Amino acid sequence: MEPEASHHSDMFCAGTEDDPDIKVMMAGSTLRKVKSRSWKKQRHFRLLEDGMTIWYKSRWAGKGHSTFSVTEVEAVREGHQSELLLSIAEEFPANLCFTLVFHGRQGNLDLVADSPEEAQAWIQGVRKLIHKVQTMDEKERLDQWVWDWFHKADKNKDGKMNFKEVRKLLKMMNVDMNEDYALHLFTMADKSESGSLEIEQFVHFYKILTQRDEVWKVFQDYSGDGEKLMLEELENFLRIEQQEGERSAQHAEELIDCYETSESVKEQGAMSLDGFQMYLCSQDGSIFKPEHRELHQDMSQPLSHYFISSSHNTYLLEDQLRGQSSLEAYIQALKRGCRCVEVDCWDGSDGEPIVYHGHTLTSKILFKDVISTVKEYAFKASDFPVILSLENHCGVEQQTVMAEHLKLILGDMLLTTLVDGQIPQQLPSPEQLKGKILLKAKKIGGLEDCFDETMTDEVSDEEEDCDGESPSGEQPPAECLTQNDKKSKSKVSQDLSDLVVYCKSVHFHGFEHAYSHSKCYEMSSFSESKAKRLIREAGREFVQYNTRQLSRIYPSGLRTDSSNYNPQDMWSVGCQIVALNFQTAGLEMDLNDGLFRQNGCCGYVIKPDFMRDSSTLFSPEKPEEQQNYRPLRLSIQVISGQQLPKVNQKEGSIVDPLVRVEIYGLPQDQAREETSHINNNGFNPVWNETLNFILHTPKLALVRFVVEDYDKASRNDFMGQLTLPFTCIQAGYRHIHLLSKDGTAIPPASIFVNVNISELT
């Protein structure tokens, strides 16, 4: 059955319902959903009246249908822009095809329309709706969220809800409340005394339900009359609680202008409780310093002075043995701000080099397709340089083919000459290399003797992992099993060698050798086990080495499940290119996303000053010996939670949430503290518990806030998290806006905290 029209003239369609493309979407279209070359089935798609939900079903299936929200869609790609649509290009012309790309790790949806006009209507229509979602303010977002829930619970679609339906809805929303109290609130909202609530009344009911005592108390502390905050009172709050100092006066006016909902209160230059709550829940009230979100760091220092967001075996979407190799994996990594991608190249049977995880069952893709994809997506998230880390297993002939593809496809984007014509004493800066793609590979000779034809006999990165490091009993990686010693003498194609400028791969011969012989453009790769050994044995030397040269760390060959190591260990000695499996969600990718969330998500973060000076004596084991050693105390009062996501979709289950704060940094700073759990309340749990930490090296610390559903019998279930650098944390009353396991936003789920940062006296 078709979903019925809603009785509600919807606020979210405002301004779009007359749009011809939206009209086509609302009328509905039959589109082919393509899942493989053989699975192409017709489905009826339409946009529901809320202007947000796309509904689809097969024309023959019984009651089964699916829906997704426009908020889940990140982008629309036009034409044959997915591997799947490209593979059936002869069957369906490009002007009928489009792909919906979802946030996070959710798979894409490939669709084929019956006519070019219909395809265009859906492409343009969805783009307009995405734009609408992106430009919503906090109030509209919350209204949208409430409206979505109302729709989900209004089973008979009559635009009304009786008390029984409301009780059920509360359970769905993670609220377990006393029946009498719920009925009392319901009656207050049922102004017409009809025994049911329409959407506007439900919004009112929801408002009473979400009145937050803990925010009201803070408001009362600063409000003279208990009704509103006058400008001076708001300034006091910003200065004293939010520690905003000088800027509080001007900021108070800006906040009233932005968040106060009542015009009459605004005219008095004041802020009501509603406006105050709206401000606290907004980006301005978030724990993340707004100025640190933007690109704000000095980008003119040598590349070796930055941490660089880096991916390992970028072509894989799954595990290292049987997983699918895909261009999509490159697109996802680059869109997340990754600036160093890996390309594993092997001889193809028809003279075309291929990319896959050698000697495994992972599928294969063409090298030239990878390079085309990199060209298209390299600079969508950031203008700063992308490093192509080449894992070269090809013979000279196909290496020459690779060089041709690189030059032809990338053109001017590929950096093939010195930035200023000078042999460098230090690496160029991200600023100097904007819009450029750098090749990291073996090179014949050095930059000084570019025309010297002598061959070097360096080993490739993966062979370094085969140098007998594996603890006894462990299998060496697959790559090592079929290699013979001649490999290290293998020839490098002169054409490919000529394209390597600032990232020449060399074997690591120790820190002393590097100090006396190495050039700044020479870089080595270390397996995680080798890096950990060097950190243990010579942490200080590793920090010094990394002031001048780049080092790349990659996961052990034994991580066949694409799991990750903790990147913080490597960042603590200044390693720049700490490569992770981007396709694997979890703590390690949370840390990577957390570090690179600052500085405009550009993929480059400047290292602390004590890691950039070549004469540095900093040691991760003895932070107290550094100059300007100033440990800090971090105190976090975890006050309450708001609309936490359900973990278990079972009808009657409500979560028992707890909050844990984890510190990742130098060994001395690693710590975790957690609150107690609250029984049966994921809607508005209140903890009021304070967690304390001491940070010896705050500039290297990441703080991770995790919310879990407590379970005494088994492992707690993950509910949401946010990770950010300690240096980006704002003091005061703040909201932590939680992210899903995939790193995507899950509004309006948040944790309300009071943060205090002080010096140790």
PDB file of N, CA and C in Angstrom, residues 10-20 22 128-129 132:
ATOM      1  N   ASP A  10       3.558  20.523   5.785  1.00  0.00           N
ATOM      2  CA  ASP A  10       4.829  20.349   6.475  1.00  0.00           C
ATOM      3  C   ASP A  10       5.783  21.518   6.334  1.00  0.00           C
ATOM      4  N   MET A  11       6.356  21.910   7.507  1.00  0.00           N
ATOM      5  CA  MET A  11       7.276  23.051   7.527  1.00  0.00           C
ATOM      6  C   MET A  11       8.560  22.765   6.761  1.00  0.00           C
ATOM      7  N   PHE A  12       8.905  21.464   6.573  1.00  0.00           N
ATOM      8  CA  PHE A  12      10.197  21.176   5.968  1.00  0.00           C
ATOM      9  C   PHE A  12      10.152  21.228   4.454  1.00  0.00           C
ATOM     10  N   CYS A  13       8.949  21.193   3.923  1.00  0.00           N
ATOM     11  CA  CYS A  13       8.846  21.324   2.469  1.00  0.00           C
ATOM     12  C   CYS A  13       8.806  22.791   2.086  1.00  0.00           C
ATOM     13  N   ALA A  14       8.656  23.646   3.091  1.00  0.00           N
ATOM     14  CA  ALA A  14       8.485  25.071   2.809  1.00  0.00           C
ATOM     15  C   ALA A  14       9.536  25.534   1.807  1.00  0.00           C
ATOM     16  N   GLY A  15       9.072  26.174   0.766  1.00  0.00           N
ATOM     17  CA  GLY A  15      10.017  26.698  -0.222  1.00  0.00           C
ATOM     18  C   GLY A  15      10.465  25.665  -1.241  1.00  0.00           C
ATOM     19  N   THR A  16      10.131  24.380  -1.013  1.00  0.00           N
ATOM     20  CA  THR A  16      10.566  23.384  -2.009  1.00  0.00           C
ATOM     21  C   THR A  16       9.384  22.680  -2.671  1.00  0.00           C
ATOM     22  N   GLU A  17       8.171  22.751  -2.030  1.00  0.00           N
ATOM     23  CA  GLU A  17       7.084  21.928  -2.586  1.00  0.00           C
ATOM     24  C   GLU A  17       6.651  22.374  -3.978  1.00  0.00           C
ATOM     25  N   ASP A  18       6.945  23.636  -4.363  1.00  0.00           N
ATOM     26  CA  ASP A  18       6.578  24.092  -5.708  1.00  0.00           C
ATOM     27  C   ASP A  18       7.678  23.819  -6.721  1.00  0.00           C
ATOM     28  N   ASP A  19       8.794  23.298  -6.240  1.00  0.00           N
ATOM     29  CA  ASP A  19       9.922  23.032  -7.130  1.00  0.00           C
ATOM     30  C   ASP A  19       9.560  21.861  -8.057  1.00  0.00           C
ATOM     31  N   PRO A  20       9.755  22.023  -9.379  1.00  0.00           N
ATOM     32  CA  PRO A  20       9.354  20.960 -10.314  1.00  0.00           C
ATOM     33  C   PRO A  20      10.045  19.616 -10.035  1.00  0.00           C
ATOM     34  N   ILE A  22      11.148  18.472  -7.089  1.00  0.00           N
ATOM     35  CA  ILE A  22      10.571  17.893  -5.864  1.00  0.00           C
ATOM     36  C   ILE A  22       9.189  17.305  -6.188  1.00  0.00           C
ATOM     37  N   LYS A 128      19.041  19.381  -3.955  1.00  0.00           N
ATOM     38  CA  LYS A 128      18.388  20.526  -3.279  1.00  0.00           C
ATOM     39  C   LYS A 128      18.036  20.173  -1.837  1.00  0.00           C
ATOM     40  N   LEU A 129      17.527  18.944  -1.640  1.00  0.00           N
ATOM     41  CA  LEU A 129      17.141  18.527  -0.280  1.00  0.00           C
ATOM     42  C   LEU A 129      18.371  18.392   0.624  1.00  0.00           C
ATOM     43  N   LYS A 132      19.287  21.736   1.710  1.00  0.00           N
ATOM     44  CA  LYS A 132      18.348  22.204   2.729  1.00  0.00           C
ATOM     45  C   LYS A 132      18.733  21.668   4.113  1.00  0.00           C
TER      46      LYS A 132
END
